[in-house]
Structures are given as structure tokens and as C-alpha cells.
Amino acid sequence: MRIAVASDDFRTVTAHAGKACRFLVFETAPGAAPREVARLDLPPEQSIHEFRGDGPHPLFAMRAVIAGSAGAGFVRRLAGHGVATITTDETDPATAAARYAAGTLAPAVADADGCGCTCG
């Protein structure tokens, strides 16, 4: 399965997914450590916050997107394409992907009850 982790600097998990343009893409398989297979460096109009197209988007091909937080609009838009949104306080992208694949990634404390924002 493919997992995208929001990472503006390609080193740490980005705090908010809606305006993120950079993502590390990991491929996961049972019993194996996730491996980075791509880096997305999208133009600003391709951030989910700005994307208005009905056509394909690179994130719509993922099983899940991981970030530090995500607004309700982001979650809704990705869910509409069968993509799960996962928020976490984990700062290392590879660790976040591995823990998600193992089912052990803890949710972000701020988002444990929902972030309450409506931004996308």
C-alpha cells in the first residue's frame, strides 16, 4: 500500500496537511519496513486547500495521508476518494509510515477529539 506523509522539508512531518505541497511517498508490505518510493513537490495550486479540479490528484492514489493535523475539508475530500487521513505527533516520516502500517501510530493529541477547524 502507498502512504503519503506531508513533509515540507522532506525530513519531518508537516504540521498541517491542507496547504502542504511536499509529500514523501512510502510503499509498505507486510513484514517489511516501509520504503520511500517517491517525493511529491506539488505547485501551490495542487495543495488540497487550493485544488478545485475534478480530475486526478496524486494524493487520490494513496491509501492514506499522514500529517500533524488536518482540517475537516481535507479529511472529507480525501475520504471521497477512498483515502484515509491520519494525524500524528510523530515527527519522523519513515517512523510514522511504519507505525501506521503496523497499526500502532498514535493520533495527534490536538486531533484526538478533532481539531475543530473547517479549513481544507
PDB file of C-alpha atoms in Angstrom:
ATOM      1  CA  MET A   1       0.000   0.000   0.000  1.00  0.00           C
ATOM      2  CA  ARG A   2       1.126   3.553  -0.652  1.00  0.00           C
ATOM      3  CA  ILE A   3       1.207   6.113   2.141  1.00  0.00           C
ATOM      4  CA  ALA A   4       1.972   9.810   1.648  1.00  0.00           C
ATOM      5  CA  VAL A   5       3.458  11.754   4.550  1.00  0.00           C
ATOM      6  CA  ALA A   6       3.214  15.555   4.427  1.00  0.00           C
ATOM      7  CA  SER A   7       6.742  16.918   4.770  1.00  0.00           C
ATOM      8  CA  ASP A   8       7.561  20.464   3.678  1.00  0.00           C
ATOM      9  CA  ASP A   9      11.279  19.860   4.245  1.00  0.00           C
ATOM     10  CA  PHE A  10      11.361  16.133   3.301  1.00  0.00           C
ATOM     11  CA  ARG A  11      12.748  15.441   6.808  1.00  0.00           C
ATOM     12  CA  THR A  12       9.898  15.970   9.287  1.00  0.00           C
ATOM     13  CA  VAL A  13       6.127  15.529   9.323  1.00  0.00           C
ATOM     14  CA  THR A  14       4.384  18.780   8.355  1.00  0.00           C
ATOM     15  CA  ALA A  15       2.003  20.201  10.912  1.00  0.00           C
ATOM     16  CA  HIS A  16      -0.997  20.862   8.646  1.00  0.00           C
ATOM     17  CA  ALA A  17      -1.982  18.857   5.576  1.00  0.00           C
ATOM     18  CA  GLY A  18      -4.343  21.242   3.759  1.00  0.00           C
ATOM     19  CA  LYS A  19      -1.734  23.603   2.336  1.00  0.00           C
ATOM     20  CA  ALA A  20       1.106  21.084   2.151  1.00  0.00           C
ATOM     21  CA  CYS A  21       2.738  20.704  -1.256  1.00  0.00           C
ATOM     22  CA  ARG A  22       5.508  18.269  -0.417  1.00  0.00           C
ATOM     23  CA  PHE A  23       4.950  14.649   0.468  1.00  0.00           C
ATOM     24  CA  LEU A  24       7.149  11.618   0.942  1.00  0.00           C
ATOM     25  CA  VAL A  25       5.532   8.527  -0.566  1.00  0.00           C
ATOM     26  CA  PHE A  26       6.184   5.179   1.099  1.00  0.00           C
ATOM     27  CA  GLU A  27       5.352   1.693  -0.130  1.00  0.00           C
ATOM     28  CA  THR A  28       4.515  -0.768   2.624  1.00  0.00           C
ATOM     29  CA  ALA A  29       4.247  -4.533   2.574  1.00  0.00           C
ATOM     30  CA  PRO A  30       3.505  -7.000   5.373  1.00  0.00           C
ATOM     31  CA  GLY A  31       6.626  -7.897   7.330  1.00  0.00           C
ATOM     32  CA  ALA A  32       8.831  -5.295   5.625  1.00  0.00           C
ATOM     33  CA  ALA A  33       9.899  -1.808   6.600  1.00  0.00           C
ATOM     34  CA  PRO A  34       8.247   0.919   4.514  1.00  0.00           C
ATOM     35  CA  ARG A  35      10.479   2.197   1.758  1.00  0.00           C
ATOM     36  CA  GLU A  36      10.409   5.651   0.234  1.00  0.00           C
ATOM     37  CA  VAL A  37       9.416   5.350  -3.429  1.00  0.00           C
ATOM     38  CA  ALA A  38       8.715   8.953  -4.448  1.00  0.00           C
ATOM     39  CA  ARG A  39       8.683  12.579  -3.412  1.00  0.00           C
ATOM     40  CA  LEU A  40       5.838  14.833  -4.440  1.00  0.00           C
ATOM     41  CA  ASP A  41       6.711  18.506  -4.830  1.00  0.00           C
ATOM     42  CA  LEU A  42       3.411  19.965  -5.985  1.00  0.00           C
ATOM     43  CA  PRO A  43       2.778  23.542  -7.119  1.00  0.00           C
ATOM     44  CA  PRO A  44       0.699  25.587  -4.625  1.00  0.00           C
ATOM     45  CA  GLU A  45      -2.454  25.224  -6.722  1.00  0.00           C
ATOM     46  CA  GLN A  46      -2.181  21.445  -6.224  1.00  0.00           C
ATOM     47  CA  SER A  47      -2.403  21.669  -2.432  1.00  0.00           C
ATOM     48  CA  ILE A  48      -5.721  20.139  -1.387  1.00  0.00           C
ATOM     49  CA  HIS A  49      -6.692  23.532   0.060  1.00  0.00           C
ATOM     50  CA  GLU A  50      -6.417  25.101  -3.422  1.00  0.00           C
ATOM     51  CA  PHE A  51      -7.176  22.137  -5.713  1.00  0.00           C
ATOM     52  CA  ARG A  52     -10.538  22.621  -7.399  1.00  0.00           C
ATOM     53  CA  GLY A  53     -10.227  20.097 -10.190  1.00  0.00           C
ATOM     54  CA  ASP A  54     -12.470  17.093 -10.523  1.00  0.00           C
ATOM     55  CA  GLY A  55      -9.705  15.174 -12.240  1.00  0.00           C
ATOM     56  CA  PRO A  56      -6.917  13.089 -10.785  1.00  0.00           C
ATOM     57  CA  HIS A  57      -4.676  14.298  -7.998  1.00  0.00           C
ATOM     58  CA  PRO A  58      -1.520  12.447  -6.829  1.00  0.00           C
ATOM     59  CA  LEU A  59      -2.857  12.096  -3.272  1.00  0.00           C
ATOM     60  CA  PHE A  60      -6.000  10.348  -4.518  1.00  0.00           C
ATOM     61  CA  ALA A  61      -3.814   7.350  -5.448  1.00  0.00           C
ATOM     62  CA  MET A  62      -2.724   6.798  -1.825  1.00  0.00           C
ATOM     63  CA  ARG A  63      -4.207   4.503   0.787  1.00  0.00           C
ATOM     64  CA  ALA A  64      -3.524   7.100   3.489  1.00  0.00           C
ATOM     65  CA  VAL A  65      -2.053  10.564   4.030  1.00  0.00           C
ATOM     66  CA  ILE A  66      -0.295  11.299   7.313  1.00  0.00           C
ATOM     67  CA  ALA A  67       0.250  14.801   8.749  1.00  0.00           C
ATOM     68  CA  GLY A  68       0.451  16.566  12.086  1.00  0.00           C
ATOM     69  CA  SER A  69      -3.085  17.902  11.639  1.00  0.00           C
ATOM     70  CA  ALA A  70      -5.786  18.155   9.005  1.00  0.00           C
ATOM     71  CA  GLY A  71      -8.986  20.125   8.732  1.00  0.00           C
ATOM     72  CA  ALA A  72     -12.410  18.657   8.127  1.00  0.00           C
ATOM     73  CA  GLY A  73     -12.366  19.752   4.474  1.00  0.00           C
ATOM     74  CA  PHE A  74      -9.121  17.890   3.810  1.00  0.00           C
ATOM     75  CA  VAL A  75     -10.418  14.768   5.521  1.00  0.00           C
ATOM     76  CA  ARG A  76     -13.707  14.913   3.588  1.00  0.00           C
ATOM     77  CA  ARG A  77     -12.081  15.450   0.190  1.00  0.00           C
ATOM     78  CA  LEU A  78      -9.637  12.584   0.606  1.00  0.00           C
ATOM     79  CA  ALA A  79     -12.272  10.268   2.067  1.00  0.00           C
ATOM     80  CA  GLY A  80     -14.357  10.936  -1.030  1.00  0.00           C
ATOM     81  CA  HIS A  81     -11.553   9.258  -2.988  1.00  0.00           C
ATOM     82  CA  GLY A  82     -11.097   6.385  -0.538  1.00  0.00           C
ATOM     83  CA  VAL A  83      -8.013   7.875   1.133  1.00  0.00           C
ATOM     84  CA  ALA A  84      -7.673   7.848   4.925  1.00  0.00           C
ATOM     85  CA  THR A  85      -6.291  10.912   6.718  1.00  0.00           C
ATOM     86  CA  ILE A  86      -4.157  10.159   9.754  1.00  0.00           C
ATOM     87  CA  THR A  87      -2.902  12.842  12.140  1.00  0.00           C
ATOM     88  CA  THR A  88       0.007  12.235  14.475  1.00  0.00           C
ATOM     89  CA  ASP A  89       2.511  13.891  16.766  1.00  0.00           C
ATOM     90  CA  GLU A  90       5.248  11.649  15.316  1.00  0.00           C
ATOM     91  CA  THR A  91       7.836  13.876  13.637  1.00  0.00           C
ATOM     92  CA  ASP A  92       9.808  11.312  11.612  1.00  0.00           C
ATOM     93  CA  PRO A  93       8.082  10.461   8.302  1.00  0.00           C
ATOM     94  CA  ALA A  94       9.512   6.932   7.977  1.00  0.00           C
ATOM     95  CA  THR A  95       8.582   6.097  11.575  1.00  0.00           C
ATOM     96  CA  ALA A  96       5.075   7.475  11.031  1.00  0.00           C
ATOM     97  CA  ALA A  97       4.642   5.326   7.900  1.00  0.00           C
ATOM     98  CA  ALA A  98       5.988   2.220   9.655  1.00  0.00           C
ATOM     99  CA  ARG A  99       3.752   2.696  12.690  1.00  0.00           C
ATOM    100  CA  TYR A 100       0.712   3.343  10.507  1.00  0.00           C
ATOM    101  CA  ALA A 101       1.393   0.167   8.532  1.00  0.00           C
ATOM    102  CA  ALA A 102       1.771  -1.761  11.805  1.00  0.00           C
ATOM    103  CA  GLY A 103      -1.423  -0.252  13.229  1.00  0.00           C
ATOM    104  CA  THR A 104       0.447   1.393  16.102  1.00  0.00           C
ATOM    105  CA  LEU A 105       0.554   5.064  15.066  1.00  0.00           C
ATOM    106  CA  ALA A 106      -0.909   7.169  17.876  1.00  0.00           C
ATOM    107  CA  PRO A 107      -3.201  10.044  16.811  1.00  0.00           C
ATOM    108  CA  ALA A 108      -2.113  13.621  17.345  1.00  0.00           C
ATOM    109  CA  VAL A 109      -3.076  14.827  20.795  1.00  0.00           C
ATOM    110  CA  ALA A 110      -4.583  18.035  19.379  1.00  0.00           C
ATOM    111  CA  ASP A 111      -6.666  15.997  16.934  1.00  0.00           C
ATOM    112  CA  ALA A 112      -7.634  13.176  19.265  1.00  0.00           C
ATOM    113  CA  ASP A 113     -11.098  14.741  19.597  1.00  0.00           C
ATOM    114  CA  GLY A 114     -10.993  16.519  16.209  1.00  0.00           C
ATOM    115  CA  CYS A 115      -9.147  19.731  15.512  1.00  0.00           C
ATOM    116  CA  GLY A 116     -12.348  21.665  15.204  1.00  0.00           C
ATOM    117  CA  CYS A 117     -11.214  23.662  12.192  1.00  0.00           C
ATOM    118  CA  THR A 118     -13.080  23.608   8.910  1.00  0.00           C
ATOM    119  CA  CYS A 119     -10.215  24.521   6.632  1.00  0.00           C
ATOM    120  CA  GLY A 120      -9.227  22.095   3.934  1.00  0.00           C
TER     121      GLY A 120
END
